[in-house]
Amino acid sequence: MVSRIIPVEPFDLVIFGGTGDLARRKILPGLFRRFCAGQMPDRAQIIGAARGELDDARYRTLIAEAIIEFAKPSAEDHAQIEGFLKHLAFVSIDAKGTRGWEALESLLRDDVVRAFYFSVAPALFGGLAEQLHSYGLVDNNSRVVVEKPFGRDLASAKALNAALAVHFNEDQVYRIDHYLGKETVQNLMAVRFGNMLFEPLWNSQYVDHIQITVAETVGVGGRGGYYDTSGAMRDMVQNHLMQLLCLIAMEPPAKFDPDAVRDEKLKVIRALDPVAPQDLVRGQYRANETQSGFLEDVGNPTSKTESFIALKAHISNWRWAGTPFYLRSGKCLRARSSEIAIVFKDTPHSIFPDAGGTHRNVLSIQLQPNEGMTLDVTIKEPGPGGMRLVDVPLDMSFAEALGAESADVPDAYERLIMDVIRGNQTLFMRGDEVEAAWAWTDPLISGWETRGDRPAPYDIGSSGPDDAMMLLHRDSRRWREVR
Ligand code: NAD
């Protein structure tokens, strides 16, 4: 296949927090891969801006090490590191003071796209926007990229939106949810809106239920302090799982443009019913002989924060009334797996009563570890023995289906940063979407806080607490296995 990589326009990208973990692990390795793919123009400039006292040479060394560690370049790409580093500069800056701002101003050019990536704690967002404005660095064509967490409740999200809105228009603000940058997530839209096959069946008449699972094998790691103030609901459901739910449930937008898509997603969030306490399960992984448990990991023996959550959501509109959406996410589970499963209803009548078991079509969309889709269809088991039915997957692994071409598929961060430069907001969250998601989440959190609910313990390496299994068993359904 012919490569379709088109270089983006020349740009200045300022990464505030350019020495931080996210910059070193994701942002700069991602930019390096786009450089290797030939997408970075000659006049691209990437300016790391952070508190450290580095010069350009030491910054380039730091980033070269990060690229080797996190981008794991092939021998061919390794040879390109020097070329990439020439695009980098560093400014030692104080987001809250005067140090470094004039140096930054002198590096910025007027004839290129200008983007500011706020890869710093959200508490600094407002101050950074203010400083950029007071040094005259923002014009109508400037963009700002902000990281999660975007608030910890509706009030703080509104305050962040308001702080950004003082100096940036909404069409200049790019709120990252890296799940939206995944190839499969976009493929979900292609499958829904590019085929005649699925859309007529995409409603409560034909869909029995939908499951969205984001399972991790790791615990909270070094993020214990932060995580104890957050939990699975704030860290995963309010943003990533909510975005996936929106893309599955939304009406077809009239066109594939940022506001048309985001308008439809917003309608879904606003149509979500409150979740009843009995439809919500929270858990904490407990210690075993070899591994510490959640309470030790966050250093808080009385913590009531959840490392696992499962819930049943309902969308009150014509398309989805009566079809539950089961969401779950947790840490220290059996396998690392993110999957959306659309489970279709049984056939209205079986003409094969002795065919063995019930059979259902399931469209499953895997986001990690490998991106791909499978559609389970029921066929006759080959060979003698009468009409016995068996479900087999029609498999579409991107790596296999697209062969070498799939090696060029950018990862989520790469794609999203290139979208910022291109000025395409489709895969970024709009301010009102984020606020609507918090408006749905807040009462659930305050509900369990008021009741004083304690998360149920679960074993490391399991599928979560037993109550999560019961959530579906009660409805005569079962979770798909996490594998
Ligand atoms: P980090 O602590 O590793 O790095 C923070 C960076 O901010 C450093 O470069 C530091 O020099 C800079 N900084 C701090 N205070 C400053 C100031 N006053 N002036 C100028 N620079 C200052 O943090 P991180 O893990 O890279 O996270 C950055 C942001 O991204 C946070 O909001 C975090 O929640 C979010 N995030 C991180 C990850 C991740 O995997 N690390 C994932 C998703 C979101």
Short mmCIF file of C-alpha atoms and ligand atoms in Angstrom, two decimals:
data_model
loop_
_atom_site.label_atom_id
_atom_site.label_comp_id
_atom_site.label_asym_id
_atom_site.label_seq_id
_atom_site.Cartn_x
_atom_site.Cartn_y
_atom_site.Cartn_z
CA MET A 1 0.00 0.00 0.00
CA VAL A 2 1.13 3.57 -0.66
CA SER A 3 2.03 5.46 2.50
CA ARG A 4 -0.50 8.20 3.17
CA ILE A 5 1.58 10.16 5.62
CA ILE A 6 1.30 13.84 4.91
CA PRO A 7 3.60 16.21 6.84
CA VAL A 8 1.77 18.67 9.05
CA GLU A 9 2.30 22.43 8.87
CA PRO A 10 5.40 23.95 10.51
CA PHE A 11 4.79 24.45 14.22
CA ASP A 12 6.14 25.61 17.55
CA LEU A 13 5.04 23.19 20.26
CA VAL A 14 5.80 24.30 23.80
CA ILE A 15 5.57 21.47 26.33
CA PHE A 16 5.15 22.87 29.82
CA GLY A 17 6.32 20.03 32.04
CA GLY A 18 8.73 18.99 29.25
CA THR A 19 10.96 17.10 31.71
CA GLY A 20 8.07 15.28 33.43
CA ASP A 21 7.06 11.65 33.31
CA LEU A 22 4.32 12.11 30.70
CA ALA A 23 6.55 14.15 28.40
CA ARG A 24 9.36 11.60 28.60
CA ARG A 25 7.18 8.48 28.40
CA LYS A 26 4.55 9.48 25.86
CA ILE A 27 4.71 12.94 24.29
CA LEU A 28 8.31 13.10 23.08
CA PRO A 29 8.64 9.42 22.09
CA GLY A 30 5.38 9.93 20.15
CA LEU A 31 6.76 12.99 18.38
CA PHE A 32 9.92 11.05 17.60
CA ARG A 33 7.90 8.29 15.92
CA ARG A 34 6.08 10.86 13.79
CA PHE A 35 9.48 12.28 12.85
CA CYS A 36 10.63 8.82 11.77
CA ALA A 37 7.40 8.37 9.81
CA GLY A 38 8.21 11.54 7.87
CA GLN A 39 5.33 13.56 9.23
CA MET A 40 7.32 16.28 10.96
CA PRO A 41 8.11 19.32 8.81
CA ASP A 42 11.65 20.75 8.71
CA ARG A 43 10.47 23.89 10.45
CA ALA A 44 9.01 22.10 13.47
CA GLN A 45 10.28 23.32 16.83
CA ILE A 46 9.56 21.55 20.12
CA ILE A 47 10.34 23.59 23.21
CA GLY A 48 10.51 21.84 26.56
CA ALA A 49 9.59 24.29 29.31
CA ALA A 50 9.99 23.21 32.91
CA ARG A 51 11.39 24.19 36.27
CA GLY A 52 14.73 22.37 35.91
CA GLU A 53 17.96 24.28 35.16
CA LEU A 54 18.90 22.57 31.88
CA ASP A 55 20.39 23.88 28.68
CA ASP A 56 19.45 22.65 25.19
CA ALA A 57 22.26 20.06 25.15
CA ARG A 58 21.28 18.49 28.47
CA TYR A 59 17.63 18.50 27.53
CA ARG A 60 18.41 16.70 24.29
CA THR A 61 20.38 14.09 26.20
CA LEU A 62 17.48 13.60 28.61
CA ILE A 63 15.05 13.15 25.73
CA ALA A 64 17.40 10.86 23.78
CA GLU A 65 17.46 8.57 26.82
CA ALA A 66 13.67 8.71 27.08
CA ILE A 67 13.30 7.83 23.40
CA ILE A 68 15.58 4.82 23.74
CA GLU A 69 13.72 3.65 26.85
CA PHE A 70 10.14 4.30 25.80
CA ALA A 71 10.02 4.42 21.98
CA LYS A 72 12.30 1.36 21.74
CA PRO A 73 13.56 2.42 18.30
CA SER A 74 14.64 -0.11 15.69
CA ALA A 75 18.25 0.16 14.47
CA GLU A 76 16.98 2.17 11.50
CA ASP A 77 15.04 4.60 13.69
CA HIS A 78 17.88 4.80 16.20
CA ALA A 79 19.95 6.48 13.51
CA GLN A 80 17.28 9.17 13.31
CA ILE A 81 17.49 10.27 16.94
CA GLU A 82 20.15 12.91 16.26
CA GLY A 83 18.03 14.43 13.49
CA PHE A 84 14.99 14.60 15.78
CA LEU A 85 16.93 16.20 18.62
CA LYS A 86 17.80 19.15 16.37
CA HIS A 87 14.13 20.16 16.61
CA LEU A 88 14.32 20.45 20.41
CA ALA A 89 15.06 23.43 22.62
CA PHE A 90 14.66 23.99 26.33
CA VAL A 91 13.57 26.93 28.45
CA SER A 92 13.86 26.90 32.22
CA ILE A 93 10.66 28.57 33.29
CA ASP A 94 8.60 29.26 36.36
CA ALA A 95 4.91 28.93 35.60
CA LYS A 96 4.08 31.19 38.51
CA GLY A 97 6.91 33.73 38.30
CA THR A 98 8.80 35.77 35.71
CA ARG A 99 11.75 33.45 35.10
CA GLY A 100 12.08 32.18 31.53
CA TRP A 101 9.13 33.90 29.89
CA GLU A 102 11.14 36.35 27.83
CA ALA A 103 13.43 33.54 26.71
CA LEU A 104 10.36 31.62 25.58
CA GLU A 105 9.00 34.66 23.74
CA SER A 106 12.26 35.04 21.84
CA LEU A 107 12.06 31.45 20.57
CA LEU A 108 8.51 31.62 19.23
CA ARG A 109 7.95 32.43 15.57
CA ASP A 110 5.02 34.32 14.08
CA ASP A 111 4.54 32.37 10.85
CA VAL A 112 3.91 28.87 12.24
CA VAL A 113 1.18 27.07 14.18
CA ARG A 114 1.67 27.68 17.89
CA ALA A 115 0.60 25.08 20.44
CA PHE A 116 1.07 24.99 24.21
CA TYR A 117 0.88 21.59 25.89
CA PHE A 118 0.08 21.87 29.60
CA SER A 119 1.70 18.65 30.82
CA VAL A 120 1.74 19.92 34.40
CA ALA A 121 -0.55 19.67 37.42
CA PRO A 122 -4.01 21.15 36.68
CA ALA A 123 -3.48 23.65 39.51
CA LEU A 124 -1.04 25.42 37.15
CA PHE A 125 -3.39 25.65 34.14
CA GLY A 126 -5.00 28.97 35.04
CA GLY A 127 -1.68 30.61 35.92
CA LEU A 128 -0.06 29.40 32.70
CA ALA A 129 -2.92 30.74 30.59
CA GLU A 130 -2.59 34.05 32.41
CA GLN A 131 1.17 34.25 31.86
CA LEU A 132 0.89 33.35 28.19
CA HIS A 133 -1.59 36.14 27.77
CA SER A 134 0.36 38.74 29.73
CA TYR A 135 3.52 38.07 27.67
CA GLY A 136 1.43 38.41 24.50
CA LEU A 137 2.15 34.84 23.37
CA VAL A 138 -1.43 33.85 22.53
CA ASP A 139 -3.07 34.80 19.26
CA ASN A 140 -6.26 33.55 17.61
CA ASN A 141 -4.38 30.69 15.98
CA SER A 142 -2.71 29.44 19.19
CA ARG A 143 -3.83 26.15 20.72
CA VAL A 144 -3.64 24.80 24.23
CA VAL A 145 -3.58 21.11 25.11
CA VAL A 146 -4.61 20.03 28.60
CA GLU A 147 -4.16 16.67 30.26
CA LYS A 148 -6.39 14.66 32.51
CA PRO A 149 -7.52 14.84 35.25
CA PHE A 150 -9.81 17.62 34.07
CA GLY A 151 -11.23 18.44 37.49
CA ARG A 152 -12.19 16.09 40.31
CA ASP A 153 -15.86 17.11 40.30
CA LEU A 154 -18.23 19.42 38.48
CA ALA A 155 -17.23 22.52 40.44
CA SER A 156 -13.49 22.09 39.82
CA ALA A 157 -14.03 21.23 36.13
CA LYS A 158 -16.12 24.37 35.73
CA ALA A 159 -13.39 26.41 37.42
CA LEU A 160 -10.75 24.96 35.04
CA ASN A 161 -12.94 25.65 32.01
CA ALA A 162 -13.53 29.20 33.22
CA ALA A 163 -9.79 29.77 33.83
CA LEU A 164 -8.96 28.64 30.29
CA ALA A 165 -11.87 30.55 28.76
CA VAL A 166 -10.46 33.86 29.99
CA HIS A 167 -7.68 33.69 27.38
CA PHE A 168 -8.62 30.89 24.95
CA ASN A 169 -11.73 30.32 22.86
CA GLU A 170 -13.25 26.85 23.09
CA ASP A 171 -12.02 26.07 19.57
CA GLN A 172 -8.45 26.59 20.82
CA VAL A 173 -8.69 24.17 23.76
CA TYR A 174 -7.74 20.51 23.24
CA ARG A 175 -8.67 18.34 26.26
CA ILE A 176 -6.88 15.04 25.83
CA ASP A 177 -8.48 11.70 26.49
CA HIS A 178 -5.94 9.40 24.93
CA TYR A 179 -8.53 6.62 24.53
CA LEU A 180 -10.07 8.70 21.78
CA GLY A 181 -6.78 8.62 19.89
CA LYS A 182 -6.77 4.83 19.63
CA GLU A 183 -7.10 3.40 16.16
CA THR A 184 -9.88 1.05 17.22
CA VAL A 185 -11.96 3.83 18.70
CA GLN A 186 -11.98 5.58 15.38
CA ASN A 187 -12.66 2.30 13.71
CA LEU A 188 -15.71 1.98 15.92
CA MET A 189 -17.09 5.04 14.18
CA ALA A 190 -16.05 3.70 10.77
CA VAL A 191 -17.78 0.39 11.47
CA ARG A 192 -20.94 2.06 12.70
CA PHE A 193 -21.27 4.80 10.14
CA GLY A 194 -19.40 3.40 7.15
CA ASN A 195 -21.35 0.12 6.88
CA MET A 196 -25.01 -0.62 6.31
CA LEU A 197 -24.69 -3.88 8.19
CA PHE A 198 -24.61 -2.76 11.81
CA GLU A 199 -26.51 0.47 12.16
CA PRO A 200 -30.02 -1.00 11.64
CA LEU A 201 -29.30 -3.44 14.48
CA TRP A 202 -27.71 -0.83 16.75
CA ASN A 203 -30.58 -0.31 19.19
CA SER A 204 -32.49 -1.88 22.07
CA GLN A 205 -34.58 -3.98 19.72
CA TYR A 206 -31.57 -6.06 18.70
CA VAL A 207 -28.90 -5.38 21.31
CA ASP A 208 -29.34 -7.26 24.58
CA HIS A 209 -26.68 -5.35 26.47
CA ILE A 210 -23.28 -3.75 26.15
CA GLN A 211 -20.20 -4.34 28.27
CA ILE A 212 -17.26 -1.99 28.53
CA THR A 213 -14.26 -3.32 30.43
CA VAL A 214 -10.94 -1.64 31.11
CA ALA A 215 -8.89 -4.07 33.20
CA GLU A 216 -5.34 -3.56 34.39
CA THR A 217 -2.97 -6.04 36.00
CA VAL A 218 -0.93 -3.38 37.75
CA GLY A 219 -1.76 -1.74 41.06
CA VAL A 220 -1.50 1.96 41.82
CA GLY A 221 2.31 1.83 41.65
CA GLY A 222 4.03 5.07 42.58
CA ARG A 223 0.81 7.06 42.15
CA GLY A 224 -0.66 5.97 45.50
CA GLY A 225 -1.01 9.45 46.97
CA TYR A 226 -2.81 10.79 43.91
CA TYR A 227 -4.90 7.68 43.42
CA ASP A 228 -6.21 7.70 46.98
CA THR A 229 -7.79 11.09 46.26
CA SER A 230 -9.16 9.86 42.94
CA GLY A 231 -10.24 6.21 42.57
CA ALA A 232 -11.48 4.20 39.62
CA MET A 233 -14.61 6.31 39.09
CA ARG A 234 -12.75 9.59 38.70
CA ASP A 235 -9.63 8.11 37.10
CA MET A 236 -11.28 5.87 34.49
CA VAL A 237 -15.08 5.94 34.31
CA GLN A 238 -15.75 9.68 34.19
CA ASN A 239 -13.42 10.07 31.21
CA HIS A 240 -12.24 6.98 29.30
CA LEU A 241 -15.22 4.65 29.78
CA MET A 242 -17.65 7.53 29.37
CA GLN A 243 -16.06 8.47 26.04
CA LEU A 244 -16.31 4.89 24.81
CA LEU A 245 -19.93 4.68 25.90
CA CYS A 246 -20.68 7.90 24.00
CA LEU A 247 -19.16 6.63 20.76
CA ILE A 248 -21.17 3.42 20.95
CA ALA A 249 -24.43 5.04 21.94
CA MET A 250 -24.47 8.30 20.00
CA GLU A 251 -26.74 9.02 17.05
CA PRO A 252 -25.05 9.30 13.66
CA PRO A 253 -23.69 12.84 13.37
CA ALA A 254 -24.65 14.62 10.15
CA LYS A 255 -20.98 14.91 9.28
CA PHE A 256 -17.64 13.90 10.69
CA ASP A 257 -16.68 17.25 12.06
CA PRO A 258 -15.70 18.19 15.61
CA ASP A 259 -18.86 19.88 16.77
CA ALA A 260 -21.26 17.52 15.00
CA VAL A 261 -19.60 14.52 16.70
CA ARG A 262 -19.32 16.19 20.09
CA ASP A 263 -22.92 17.43 20.02
CA GLU A 264 -24.08 13.82 19.66
CA LYS A 265 -21.79 12.59 22.44
CA LEU A 266 -23.08 15.29 24.75
CA LYS A 267 -26.68 14.20 24.15
CA VAL A 268 -25.77 10.68 25.29
CA ILE A 269 -24.22 11.88 28.54
CA ARG A 270 -27.23 14.05 29.24
CA ALA A 271 -29.56 11.09 28.65
CA LEU A 272 -27.80 8.89 31.22
CA ASP A 273 -30.00 7.97 34.18
CA PRO A 274 -28.70 8.23 37.73
CA VAL A 275 -27.29 4.88 38.90
CA ALA A 276 -29.10 3.20 41.80
CA PRO A 277 -26.82 2.17 44.72
CA GLN A 278 -27.60 -1.52 44.09
CA ASP A 279 -26.35 -1.15 40.52
CA LEU A 280 -22.90 -0.02 41.63
CA VAL A 281 -20.08 -2.18 43.02
CA ARG A 282 -16.78 -0.87 44.33
CA GLY A 283 -13.75 -2.91 45.33
CA GLN A 284 -10.21 -2.74 46.70
CA TYR A 285 -7.53 -5.32 45.93
CA ARG A 286 -6.20 -6.99 49.05
CA ALA A 287 -2.68 -8.12 49.91
CA ASN A 288 -1.54 -11.69 49.32
CA GLU A 289 1.67 -13.48 50.39
CA THR A 290 3.76 -11.76 47.75
CA GLN A 291 2.05 -8.49 46.94
CA SER A 292 0.89 -5.53 48.96
CA GLY A 293 -2.77 -4.55 48.87
CA PHE A 294 -4.43 -1.26 47.98
CA LEU A 295 -4.40 0.09 51.54
CA GLU A 296 -0.64 -0.39 51.85
CA ASP A 297 -0.04 0.94 48.33
CA VAL A 298 -1.80 4.22 49.03
CA GLY A 299 -0.38 4.35 52.58
CA ASN A 300 -3.79 4.85 54.11
CA PRO A 301 -5.17 1.94 56.22
CA THR A 302 -8.65 3.49 56.41
CA SER A 303 -8.96 4.47 52.75
CA LYS A 304 -12.42 4.01 51.23
CA THR A 305 -11.22 4.78 47.71
CA GLU A 306 -12.03 2.13 45.09
CA SER A 307 -9.46 0.41 42.87
CA PHE A 308 -12.33 -1.38 41.09
CA ILE A 309 -15.74 -0.26 39.97
CA ALA A 310 -18.59 -1.93 38.11
CA LEU A 311 -21.93 -0.35 37.36
CA LYS A 312 -25.06 -0.69 35.30
CA ALA A 313 -26.02 2.42 33.35
CA HIS A 314 -29.17 3.19 31.40
CA ILE A 315 -29.60 5.70 28.62
CA SER A 316 -33.08 7.15 28.50
CA ASN A 317 -33.72 7.71 24.83
CA TRP A 318 -35.57 5.95 22.03
CA ARG A 319 -32.60 4.03 20.79
CA TRP A 320 -31.40 2.59 24.07
CA ALA A 321 -34.33 2.42 26.51
CA GLY A 322 -34.16 -1.03 28.12
CA THR A 323 -30.61 -1.91 27.03
CA PRO A 324 -28.19 -1.85 29.98
CA PHE A 325 -24.62 -0.69 29.60
CA TYR A 326 -22.38 -2.53 32.08
CA LEU A 327 -19.14 -0.72 32.80
CA ARG A 328 -16.22 -2.00 34.84
CA SER A 329 -12.66 -0.98 35.43
CA GLY A 330 -10.10 -2.06 37.96
CA LYS A 331 -6.51 -2.59 38.94
CA CYS A 332 -4.67 -5.82 39.85
CA LEU A 333 -7.09 -7.90 37.79
CA ARG A 334 -6.44 -11.17 35.97
CA ALA A 335 -5.34 -9.66 32.66
CA ARG A 336 -4.70 -6.35 30.98
CA SER A 337 -7.59 -6.01 28.64
CA SER A 338 -9.83 -3.24 27.36
CA GLU A 339 -12.84 -4.37 25.45
CA ILE A 340 -16.23 -3.20 24.32
CA ALA A 341 -18.71 -5.99 23.67
CA ILE A 342 -22.03 -5.46 21.92
CA VAL A 343 -24.05 -8.53 22.82
CA PHE A 344 -26.97 -9.06 20.47
CA LYS A 345 -30.27 -10.68 21.45
CA ASP A 346 -31.18 -14.30 20.92
CA THR A 347 -32.96 -15.23 17.74
CA PRO A 348 -36.72 -14.91 18.36
CA HIS A 349 -37.21 -18.62 17.80
CA SER A 350 -34.76 -21.47 17.53
CA ILE A 351 -35.34 -24.06 14.84
CA PHE A 352 -32.41 -26.04 16.27
CA PRO A 353 -33.70 -26.90 19.75
CA ASP A 354 -31.16 -29.72 20.19
CA ALA A 355 -28.22 -27.73 18.93
CA GLY A 356 -26.63 -27.25 22.33
CA GLY A 357 -26.73 -24.10 24.46
CA THR A 358 -27.73 -20.61 23.55
CA HIS A 359 -25.87 -18.75 20.86
CA ARG A 360 -25.46 -15.07 20.49
CA ASN A 361 -23.77 -12.72 18.11
CA VAL A 362 -21.23 -10.58 19.87
CA LEU A 363 -19.31 -7.74 18.28
CA SER A 364 -16.24 -7.24 20.38
CA ILE A 365 -13.87 -4.36 19.99
CA GLN A 366 -10.50 -4.74 21.69
CA LEU A 367 -8.52 -1.66 22.58
CA GLN A 368 -5.64 -3.32 24.40
CA PRO A 369 -3.38 -5.15 24.54
CA ASN A 370 -3.99 -5.69 20.82
CA GLU A 371 -6.34 -3.51 18.84
CA GLY A 372 -8.87 -5.34 16.73
CA MET A 373 -12.45 -6.50 16.34
CA THR A 374 -14.18 -9.83 16.30
CA LEU A 375 -17.74 -10.73 15.44
CA ASP A 376 -18.99 -13.99 16.91
CA VAL A 377 -21.34 -15.71 14.50
CA THR A 378 -23.14 -18.98 14.97
CA ILE A 379 -22.44 -21.74 12.48
CA LYS A 380 -22.85 -25.49 12.26
CA GLU A 381 -20.11 -27.44 13.93
CA PRO A 382 -18.31 -29.17 11.07
CA GLY A 383 -18.60 -32.93 10.65
CA PRO A 384 -21.15 -35.56 11.60
CA GLY A 385 -23.37 -35.47 14.70
CA GLY A 386 -26.40 -33.64 13.41
CA MET A 387 -27.08 -29.95 13.57
CA ARG A 388 -24.86 -28.82 16.41
CA LEU A 389 -24.17 -25.11 16.55
CA VAL A 390 -20.99 -23.37 17.53
CA ASP A 391 -19.97 -19.70 17.81
CA VAL A 392 -16.88 -18.78 15.86
CA PRO A 393 -15.25 -15.38 15.66
CA LEU A 394 -14.80 -13.51 12.43
CA ASP A 395 -11.51 -11.99 13.39
CA MET A 396 -10.16 -8.65 12.32
CA SER A 397 -6.87 -8.04 14.04
CA PHE A 398 -5.41 -4.87 12.57
CA ALA A 399 -1.89 -6.20 12.76
CA GLU A 400 -2.86 -9.25 10.68
CA ALA A 401 -5.39 -7.64 8.36
CA LEU A 402 -3.24 -4.69 7.44
CA GLY A 403 0.14 -6.41 7.60
CA ALA A 404 3.14 -4.08 7.31
CA GLU A 405 0.85 -1.10 6.93
CA SER A 406 -0.27 -1.52 10.54
CA ALA A 407 3.27 -0.77 11.68
CA ASP A 408 2.60 2.79 10.53
CA VAL A 409 -0.47 3.14 12.73
CA PRO A 410 0.35 5.96 15.11
CA ASP A 411 -0.30 5.41 18.78
CA ALA A 412 -2.90 7.51 20.56
CA TYR A 413 -0.63 10.33 21.69
CA GLU A 414 1.07 10.64 18.30
CA ARG A 415 -2.23 10.93 16.51
CA LEU A 416 -3.69 13.41 18.97
CA ILE A 417 -0.67 15.72 18.92
CA MET A 418 -0.73 15.74 15.12
CA ASP A 419 -4.46 16.57 15.29
CA VAL A 420 -3.65 19.55 17.49
CA ILE A 421 -1.23 20.85 14.86
CA ARG A 422 -3.80 20.19 12.13
CA GLY A 423 -6.42 22.02 14.19
CA ASN A 424 -8.82 19.07 14.32
CA GLN A 425 -10.74 18.85 17.62
CA THR A 426 -12.92 15.83 16.76
CA LEU A 427 -11.06 13.48 19.10
CA PHE A 428 -10.85 15.92 21.99
CA MET A 429 -13.40 16.54 24.70
CA ARG A 430 -15.36 19.76 24.64
CA GLY A 431 -15.82 21.71 27.87
CA ASP A 432 -19.56 21.06 28.08
CA GLU A 433 -19.00 17.30 27.58
CA VAL A 434 -16.58 17.16 30.49
CA GLU A 435 -18.96 19.11 32.70
CA ALA A 436 -21.90 16.86 31.76
CA ALA A 437 -19.83 13.79 32.60
CA TRP A 438 -19.03 15.20 36.04
CA ALA A 439 -22.68 16.18 36.55
CA TRP A 440 -23.56 12.49 36.13
CA THR A 441 -20.63 11.22 38.21
CA ASP A 442 -20.84 13.63 41.17
CA PRO A 443 -24.08 12.29 42.74
CA LEU A 444 -22.79 8.71 42.53
CA ILE A 445 -19.65 9.65 44.42
CA SER A 446 -21.43 11.81 46.99
CA GLY A 447 -24.00 8.99 47.41
CA TRP A 448 -21.40 6.43 48.53
CA GLU A 449 -19.55 9.04 50.57
CA THR A 450 -22.74 9.97 52.44
CA ARG A 451 -23.62 6.31 53.01
CA GLY A 452 -20.05 5.63 54.17
CA ASP A 453 -19.81 2.61 51.82
CA ARG A 454 -16.62 0.57 52.05
CA PRO A 455 -15.30 -1.05 48.87
CA ALA A 456 -15.43 -4.86 48.90
CA PRO A 457 -12.02 -6.59 49.02
CA TYR A 458 -10.98 -8.72 46.03
CA ASP A 459 -8.04 -10.96 45.28
CA ILE A 460 -5.14 -9.79 43.17
CA GLY A 461 -5.35 -11.59 39.83
CA SER A 462 -9.11 -12.15 40.05
CA SER A 463 -11.94 -10.57 38.05
CA GLY A 464 -12.90 -8.23 40.90
CA PRO A 465 -15.28 -8.61 43.85
CA ASP A 466 -18.02 -11.28 43.79
CA ASP A 467 -20.65 -8.55 43.93
CA ALA A 468 -19.56 -7.45 40.48
CA MET A 469 -20.42 -10.94 39.18
CA MET A 470 -23.77 -10.73 40.94
CA LEU A 471 -24.54 -7.42 39.24
CA LEU A 472 -24.93 -9.35 35.98
CA HIS A 473 -26.11 -12.66 37.42
CA ARG A 474 -29.12 -10.86 38.84
CA ASP A 475 -30.02 -9.96 35.26
CA SER A 476 -29.29 -13.52 34.06
CA ARG A 477 -26.19 -12.30 32.25
CA ARG A 478 -22.49 -12.75 32.76
CA TRP A 479 -19.38 -10.72 32.22
CA ARG A 480 -17.15 -11.72 29.40
CA GLU A 481 -14.00 -13.27 30.70
CA VAL A 482 -11.07 -10.91 31.23
CA ARG A 483 -8.21 -12.58 29.39
P1 NAD B 1 5.68 15.09 36.68
O1 NAD B 1 5.59 15.42 38.11
O2 NAD B 1 6.52 13.93 36.26
O3 NAD B 1 6.26 16.37 35.90
C1 NAD B 1 5.83 17.66 36.18
C2 NAD B 1 6.52 18.63 35.23
O4 NAD B 1 5.99 19.95 35.52
C3 NAD B 1 8.03 18.74 35.39
O5 NAD B 1 8.60 18.93 34.13
C4 NAD B 1 8.21 20.00 36.23
O6 NAD B 1 9.46 20.67 36.01
C5 NAD B 1 7.06 20.85 35.71
N1 NAD B 1 6.65 21.87 36.68
C6 NAD B 1 6.11 21.66 37.90
N2 NAD B 1 5.87 22.85 38.50
C7 NAD B 1 6.28 23.82 37.64
C8 NAD B 1 6.29 25.23 37.67
N3 NAD B 1 5.86 25.92 38.73
N4 NAD B 1 6.77 25.89 36.60
C9 NAD B 1 7.21 25.22 35.51
N5 NAD B 1 7.22 23.88 35.42
C10 NAD B 1 6.75 23.19 36.47
O7 NAD B 1 4.19 14.96 36.15
P2 NAD B 1 3.64 14.06 34.93
O8 NAD B 1 3.45 12.67 35.42
O9 NAD B 1 4.47 14.28 33.72
O10 NAD B 1 2.18 14.65 34.72
C11 NAD B 1 1.93 15.91 34.09
C12 NAD B 1 0.43 16.09 33.95
O11 NAD B 1 -0.08 15.07 33.11
C13 NAD B 1 -0.35 15.97 35.26
O12 NAD B 1 -1.47 16.81 35.21
C14 NAD B 1 -0.82 14.52 35.26
O13 NAD B 1 -1.98 14.34 36.01
C15 NAD B 1 -1.09 14.32 33.78
N6 NAD B 1 -1.02 12.93 33.35
C16 NAD B 1 0.11 12.20 33.53
C17 NAD B 1 0.14 10.89 33.08
C18 NAD B 1 1.39 10.06 33.22
O14 NAD B 1 1.37 8.92 32.73
N7 NAD B 1 2.45 10.53 33.81
C19 NAD B 1 -0.98 10.31 32.45
C20 NAD B 1 -2.11 11.10 32.26
C21 NAD B 1 -2.12 12.40 32.71
#
